Coordinates of C-alpha atoms in Angstrom, one line a residue:
X1 CA 49.4 89.3 -49.0
X2 CA 52.3 86.8 -49.9
X3 CA 49.4 84.9 -52.1
X4 CA 46.0 85.7 -53.1
X5 CA 43.5 83.5 -55.2
X6 CA 40.3 85.3 -56.5
X7 CA 37.6 83.1 -57.7
X8 CA 40.1 80.2 -59.0
X9 CA 38.6 77.5 -60.8
X10 CA 40.1 74.2 -62.5
X11 CA 38.5 71.6 -65.0
X12 CA 40.0 68.9 -66.4
X13 CA 37.4 68.4 -69.5
X14 CA 34.1 68.5 -67.8
X15 CA 35.6 67.3 -64.9
X16 CA 35.6 70.7 -62.3
X17 CA 38.5 70.1 -59.8
X18 CA 38.3 73.4 -58.2
X19 CA 35.4 75.5 -57.7
X20 CA 35.5 79.1 -57.6
X21 CA 38.0 79.4 -54.4
X22 CA 38.9 82.5 -52.6
X23 CA 42.3 82.7 -49.9
X24 CA 45.0 84.8 -49.1
X25 CA 48.3 83.6 -47.7
X26 CA 50.0 86.2 -45.1
X27 CA 53.8 87.0 -45.8
X28 CA 55.7 84.2 -43.9
X29 CA 52.7 82.1 -43.0
X30 CA 53.1 78.6 -42.7
X31 CA 49.5 77.1 -44.0
X32 CA 48.2 73.6 -44.8
X33 CA 46.0 72.8 -47.5
X34 CA 43.9 69.7 -45.9
X35 CA 41.6 67.5 -47.5
X36 CA 40.6 63.9 -48.6
X37 CA 41.9 62.6 -51.7
X38 CA 40.2 64.0 -54.7
X39 CA 39.1 67.3 -52.8
X40 CA 41.2 69.7 -54.9
X41 CA 44.1 70.5 -52.9
X42 CA 46.9 69.4 -54.8
X43 CA 45.3 71.2 -58.0
X44 CA 45.2 74.3 -56.2
X45 CA 49.2 74.1 -55.2
X46 CA 49.9 73.2 -58.6
X47 CA 48.3 76.4 -59.9
X48 CA 49.9 78.7 -57.6
X49 CA 53.3 76.5 -58.6
X50 CA 52.5 77.5 -62.5
X51 CA 52.3 73.8 -63.0
X52 CA 48.7 74.2 -64.0
X53 CA 46.7 77.3 -65.4
X54 CA 43.3 78.0 -63.8
X55 CA 40.2 77.7 -66.0
X56 CA 38.9 80.9 -64.1
X57 CA 40.1 83.3 -61.8
X58 CA 43.1 84.9 -60.9
X59 CA 46.6 84.3 -58.7
X60 CA 48.6 87.1 -57.3
X61 CA 51.9 86.3 -55.6
X62 CA 52.9 89.7 -53.8
X63 CA 50.3 91.8 -55.5
X64 CA 51.3 90.8 -59.1
X65 CA 49.2 88.4 -61.0
X66 CA 51.2 85.2 -62.2
X67 CA 48.5 83.3 -64.4
X68 CA 50.6 83.8 -67.4
X69 CA 54.0 83.9 -65.7
X70 CA 55.9 80.8 -66.2
X71 CA 57.0 78.6 -63.3
X72 CA 60.8 79.6 -63.5
X73 CA 59.7 82.9 -62.9
X74 CA 57.6 82.7 -60.1
X75 CA 60.4 82.4 -57.6
X76 CA 58.9 79.6 -56.0
X77 CA 60.5 76.3 -54.4
X78 CA 58.4 73.0 -55.2
X79 CA 59.1 69.6 -53.4
X80 CA 57.2 66.8 -54.5
X81 CA 56.0 63.9 -52.1
X82 CA 58.0 61.5 -54.2
X83 CA 61.3 63.8 -53.7
X84 CA 62.5 63.7 -57.4
X85 CA 66.0 63.6 -56.5
X86 CA 68.3 62.9 -59.4
X87 CA 69.6 59.1 -59.1
X88 CA 73.0 59.8 -60.9
X89 CA 73.8 63.2 -58.8
X90 CA 74.9 63.3 -55.0
X91 CA 73.5 65.4 -52.4
X92 CA 75.8 68.7 -53.2
X93 CA 75.1 68.3 -56.8
X94 CA 71.1 67.7 -56.3
X95 CA 70.9 70.6 -54.3
X96 CA 73.3 72.8 -56.8
X97 CA 71.3 71.6 -59.7
X98 CA 69.2 74.7 -60.0
X99 CA 71.7 77.5 -59.3
X100 CA 73.9 76.2 -62.0
X101 CA 70.8 76.3 -64.3
X102 CA 70.3 79.9 -63.2
X103 CA 74.0 80.6 -63.9
X104 CA 75.2 81.6 -60.5
X105 CA 78.7 81.9 -59.9
X106 CA 81.1 78.5 -59.0
X107 CA 81.9 80.3 -55.5
X108 CA 78.4 81.3 -54.7
X109 CA 76.9 78.5 -55.5
X110 CA 79.6 76.3 -52.9
X111 CA 78.7 79.1 -50.3
X112 CA 75.0 78.7 -50.6
X113 CA 74.7 74.6 -50.5
X114 CA 77.4 74.5 -47.8
X115 CA 74.9 77.2 -46.1
X116 CA 71.8 74.7 -46.7
X117 CA 73.8 71.4 -45.4
X118 CA 74.7 72.8 -42.3
X119 CA 71.0 74.6 -41.9
X120 CA 69.2 71.4 -43.0
X121 CA 71.1 68.9 -41.0
X122 CA 73.1 67.1 -43.5
X123 CA 76.7 67.9 -42.8
X124 CA 78.9 65.3 -44.0
X125 CA 76.3 63.6 -46.4
X126 CA 77.5 66.1 -49.5
X127 CA 79.0 63.0 -51.4
X128 CA 76.3 60.4 -51.0
X129 CA 74.1 59.5 -53.5
X130 CA 69.9 59.3 -53.0
X131 CA 70.0 55.6 -52.6
X132 CA 72.6 56.1 -49.9
X133 CA 70.3 58.2 -47.8
X134 CA 67.1 57.4 -45.5
X135 CA 64.0 58.5 -46.4
X136 CA 64.0 61.6 -44.2
X137 CA 67.5 62.3 -45.3
X138 CA 66.3 62.2 -49.0
X139 CA 63.1 64.6 -48.3
X140 CA 65.6 67.0 -46.5
X141 CA 67.7 67.2 -49.5
X142 CA 64.8 67.7 -51.9
X143 CA 63.6 70.9 -49.6
X144 CA 67.1 72.2 -49.6
X145 CA 67.0 72.2 -53.5
X146 CA 63.9 74.1 -53.6
X147 CA 65.1 76.6 -51.0
X148 CA 68.6 77.0 -52.9
X149 CA 67.5 79.8 -54.9
X150 CA 66.1 81.5 -52.2
X151 CA 62.4 81.4 -53.2
X152 CA 59.7 83.9 -51.9
X153 CA 57.1 81.2 -51.7
X154 CA 58.2 77.1 -50.5
X155 CA 55.3 74.7 -51.9
X156 CA 55.3 71.3 -50.6
X157 CA 52.8 68.5 -51.9
X158 CA 52.5 65.7 -49.3
X159 CA 56.3 66.1 -48.0
X160 CA 56.2 63.4 -45.4
X161 CA 54.2 61.0 -47.0
X162 CA 56.5 58.4 -48.1
X163 CA 58.2 58.1 -44.7
X164 CA 57.3 56.1 -41.8
X165 CA 55.4 57.3 -38.5
X166 CA 58.5 58.3 -36.5
X167 CA 60.5 59.6 -39.5
X168 CA 57.3 61.8 -40.2
X169 CA 57.0 63.0 -36.6
X170 CA 60.6 64.0 -36.5
X171 CA 60.4 65.9 -39.9
X172 CA 57.3 67.7 -38.5
X173 CA 59.1 69.3 -35.7
X174 CA 62.3 69.9 -38.0
X175 CA 59.8 71.6 -40.5
X176 CA 58.3 73.9 -37.8
X177 CA 61.9 75.2 -36.7
X178 CA 62.9 75.5 -40.5
X179 CA 60.4 77.5 -40.8
X180 CA 60.9 79.9 -38.1
X181 CA 64.4 80.1 -38.8
X182 CA 63.7 80.8 -42.7
X183 CA 60.3 82.9 -42.3
X184 CA 59.8 81.9 -46.0
X185 CA 55.7 81.8 -46.8
X186 CA 55.2 77.9 -47.0
X187 CA 52.2 76.0 -48.3
X188 CA 52.0 72.2 -47.8
X189 CA 49.3 69.7 -49.1
X190 CA 48.3 66.6 -46.8
X191 CA 45.5 64.4 -45.9
X192 CA 46.8 64.1 -42.2
X193 CA 44.6 65.9 -39.9
X194 CA 46.9 65.8 -37.1
X195 CA 49.7 66.9 -39.2
X196 CA 48.2 70.0 -40.4
X197 CA 47.0 70.8 -36.7
X198 CA 50.4 70.5 -35.2
X199 CA 52.4 72.1 -37.9
X200 CA 50.4 74.9 -39.6
X201 CA 49.3 78.2 -38.8
X202 CA 46.3 78.1 -40.4
X203 CA 44.2 75.5 -42.4
X204 CA 42.4 75.5 -45.3
X205 CA 40.0 72.3 -45.8
X206 CA 38.8 71.5 -49.1
X207 CA 36.2 68.8 -49.9
X208 CA 35.5 68.0 -53.9
X209 CA 36.8 70.8 -55.3
X210 CA 35.1 73.5 -52.7
X211 CA 37.0 75.5 -49.8
X212 CA 35.0 74.7 -46.7
X213 CA 36.6 76.3 -44.1
X214 CA 39.8 78.3 -43.4
X215 CA 41.2 79.3 -40.0
X216 CA 43.5 78.6 -37.4
X217 CA 43.8 74.7 -35.8
X218 CA 42.0 75.7 -33.0
X219 CA 39.4 77.3 -34.9
X220 CA 38.5 75.0 -37.1
X221 CA 38.5 71.8 -34.4
X222 CA 36.4 73.9 -32.1
X223 CA 34.3 75.7 -34.4
X224 CA 33.5 73.6 -37.3
X225 CA 31.4 75.5 -40.1
X226 CA 29.8 72.3 -41.3
X227 CA 29.6 68.6 -40.7
X228 CA 32.2 67.9 -43.4
X229 CA 34.7 69.5 -41.4
X230 CA 33.5 68.5 -37.9
X231 CA 33.8 64.5 -39.0
X232 CA 37.3 65.7 -40.9
X233 CA 39.2 67.3 -37.9
X234 CA 38.9 64.9 -35.1
X235 CA 36.2 63.0 -34.0
X236 CA 32.7 64.3 -33.6
X237 CA 29.4 62.8 -32.3
X238 CA 26.7 63.7 -35.0
X239 CA 23.1 63.6 -34.3
X240 CA 20.2 64.5 -36.0
X241 CA 17.4 66.0 -34.0
X242 CA 13.7 66.9 -34.6
X243 CA 12.5 70.2 -32.9
X244 CA 9.3 70.2 -30.7
X245 CA 8.2 73.1 -28.4
X246 CA 11.6 74.5 -28.5
X247 CA 13.8 71.2 -28.1
X248 CA 15.5 69.0 -30.3
X249 CA 15.2 65.6 -29.5
X250 CA 16.6 62.4 -30.7
X251 CA 15.6 59.2 -28.3
X252 CA 16.3 60.4 -25.2
X253 CA 18.5 63.0 -25.6
X254 CA 17.3 67.0 -25.8
X255 CA 19.1 69.9 -27.3
X256 CA 17.4 73.0 -26.1
X257 CA 16.5 75.0 -30.1
X258 CA 14.6 77.9 -28.9
X259 CA 14.5 79.9 -32.4
X260 CA 13.6 76.7 -34.7
X261 CA 9.9 76.0 -35.4
X262 CA 8.3 72.7 -34.7
X263 CA 9.3 70.2 -37.2
X264 CA 12.8 71.6 -37.9
X265 CA 15.3 69.2 -38.2
X266 CA 19.2 70.0 -37.2
X267 CA 22.3 68.1 -37.2
X268 CA 24.0 68.4 -34.0
X269 CA 27.5 67.8 -33.1
X270 CA 29.6 67.6 -30.2
X271 CA 33.5 66.5 -29.4
X272 CA 34.4 63.3 -27.0
X273 CA 35.6 65.6 -24.6
X274 CA 32.3 67.3 -24.3
X275 CA 30.5 64.3 -22.9
X276 CA 31.2 63.6 -19.3
X277 CA 30.5 60.6 -17.3
X278 CA 30.3 59.1 -14.1
X279 CA 29.6 56.1 -12.0
X280 CA 27.0 57.6 -9.5
X281 CA 24.0 57.3 -11.5
X282 CA 22.3 60.2 -9.6
X283 CA 25.2 62.7 -10.8
X284 CA 23.9 63.3 -14.5
X285 CA 20.3 63.4 -16.3
X286 CA 21.1 60.4 -19.0
X287 CA 22.1 56.8 -18.6
X288 CA 24.3 54.6 -20.4
X289 CA 26.4 51.3 -20.5
X290 CA 30.1 51.7 -21.0
X291 CA 30.5 49.5 -23.9
X292 CA 34.2 49.3 -24.6
X293 CA 37.2 51.3 -23.7
X294 CA 40.1 52.4 -26.5
X295 CA 43.4 53.2 -25.3
X296 CA 44.8 56.0 -27.3
X297 CA 48.1 56.9 -25.2
X298 CA 47.5 59.5 -22.4
X299 CA 43.8 59.5 -23.4
X300 CA 41.0 56.9 -23.4
X301 CA 37.9 56.7 -25.6
X302 CA 34.9 55.6 -24.2
X303 CA 32.1 53.9 -26.1
X304 CA 29.0 54.5 -24.8
X305 CA 25.4 52.9 -25.2
X306 CA 22.1 54.3 -24.0
X307 CA 19.0 52.5 -23.0
X308 CA 17.7 53.5 -27.0
X309 CA 20.7 51.9 -28.2
X310 CA 22.4 55.2 -29.5
X311 CA 26.2 55.2 -28.9
X312 CA 28.0 58.1 -28.1
X313 CA 32.0 58.6 -27.8
X314 CA 33.6 60.4 -24.7
X315 CA 37.1 61.1 -23.8
X316 CA 38.7 61.2 -20.8
X317 CA 42.5 60.8 -19.4
X318 CA 44.0 57.8 -18.1
X319 CA 44.0 59.3 -14.7
X320 CA 40.2 60.4 -14.6
X321 CA 39.5 56.9 -15.7
X322 CA 41.5 55.4 -13.0
X323 CA 39.6 57.9 -10.2
X324 CA 36.3 57.1 -11.2
X325 CA 37.1 53.4 -11.1
X326 CA 35.6 53.0 -14.8
X327 CA 35.3 49.1 -16.1
X328 CA 33.9 48.2 -19.4
X329 CA 30.3 46.8 -18.6
X330 CA 29.6 49.7 -16.0
X331 CA 26.3 51.5 -15.8
X332 CA 26.9 55.4 -16.1
X333 CA 25.4 58.5 -16.1
X334 CA 26.8 61.0 -18.5
X335 CA 25.9 64.6 -19.7
X336 CA 26.9 66.7 -22.9
X337 CA 28.3 69.7 -21.3
X338 CA 28.5 71.8 -25.1
X339 CA 27.6 71.1 -28.8
X340 CA 27.2 73.0 -31.9
X341 CA 24.5 72.9 -34.9
X342 CA 26.2 71.9 -37.8
X343 CA 25.5 73.0 -41.8
X344 CA 25.6 70.3 -43.7
X345 CA 28.5 69.8 -46.4
X346 CA 29.2 72.7 -48.3
X347 CA 25.9 74.7 -46.5
X348 CA 25.7 77.1 -44.1
X349 CA 23.8 78.4 -41.1
X350 CA 21.4 81.5 -40.0
X351 CA 23.2 83.5 -37.9
X352 CA 21.5 82.9 -34.6
X353 CA 22.5 79.0 -34.7
X354 CA 26.6 79.8 -35.3
X355 CA 27.5 79.3 -31.9
X356 CA 28.7 76.7 -29.2
X357 CA 26.0 75.9 -26.7
X358 CA 26.4 75.0 -23.3
X359 CA 23.6 72.5 -22.2
X360 CA 21.4 73.3 -19.5
X361 CA 22.7 71.4 -15.9
X362 CA 21.4 68.2 -16.0
X363 CA 22.3 67.0 -12.4
X364 CA 19.7 64.9 -10.2
X365 CA 17.3 67.4 -9.5
X366 CA 16.6 67.7 -13.2
X367 CA 16.1 63.8 -13.9

């Protein structure tokens, strides 16, 4: 493993910023640390960098414990959200700064900086100063400076947070290609779920200092371990049901739960794409009114109101919407194709509930 954290905690006075975190990063992996503000992700990144010292636990880089090793000796490149470029230095000198500190030879510095200028698409900008660059260019200079000394690990703290949406999208794609070319172990902090899903090999999700889940983007989206992850990654319908005679019920909706005793309360979650709708009222079991349609580009989100007043969200393509002839105010039938039982934040489920459920057929003959 390139990086490993074992039972790492960090307190600031009486405040626990990180609580007994364990995870590892593979050599050459691109990993996102994702979570809301105050979740602990930046504190974890700073401890790996050596900018903070763990209160408890150990951090290993390539098998070596680094708790007591200085920032300079960890062979890590760190990129801050605000770039932290030297305003009085041009691009070339900014990138070369760390190499001069490490007393590289002039010829080696010039060769390395020239190499990075080309690699990061900064050719011809070496004599410009930070104020003469766009936000995207400044961020690439900051990454070039972090890569200059050929670090074994690259850490980025909210790397694209200071640029507008269009440049941020371009930088995401650029980072993926750069990582593929360099194959350097990379961790980046973000609170943007879409960014983490699009860019990373795996995602570590934090909340209130706790590691909630770690997995590939598809895994954390389709198999959230608890309600926090389900709500934080994408959009999720979450309902609380009460089990009676092997069925969890909330208003008119029913979810089979044969292993649970009567009176058990469960949290049920399902993505909008699992809610199937039709203008044919005889097709599916449940009824709803299409209250509002939200345009999301190639997809549309439907706000559905059941007779009891319960609101669900569905998602379909523009083509499906047109084919079905849907419009706001229309009466529809619906079914929930798949669903999961969700643990509460920080909780866990018994093995028999840790699966996705296929809802039984709900076509007309079951009404």
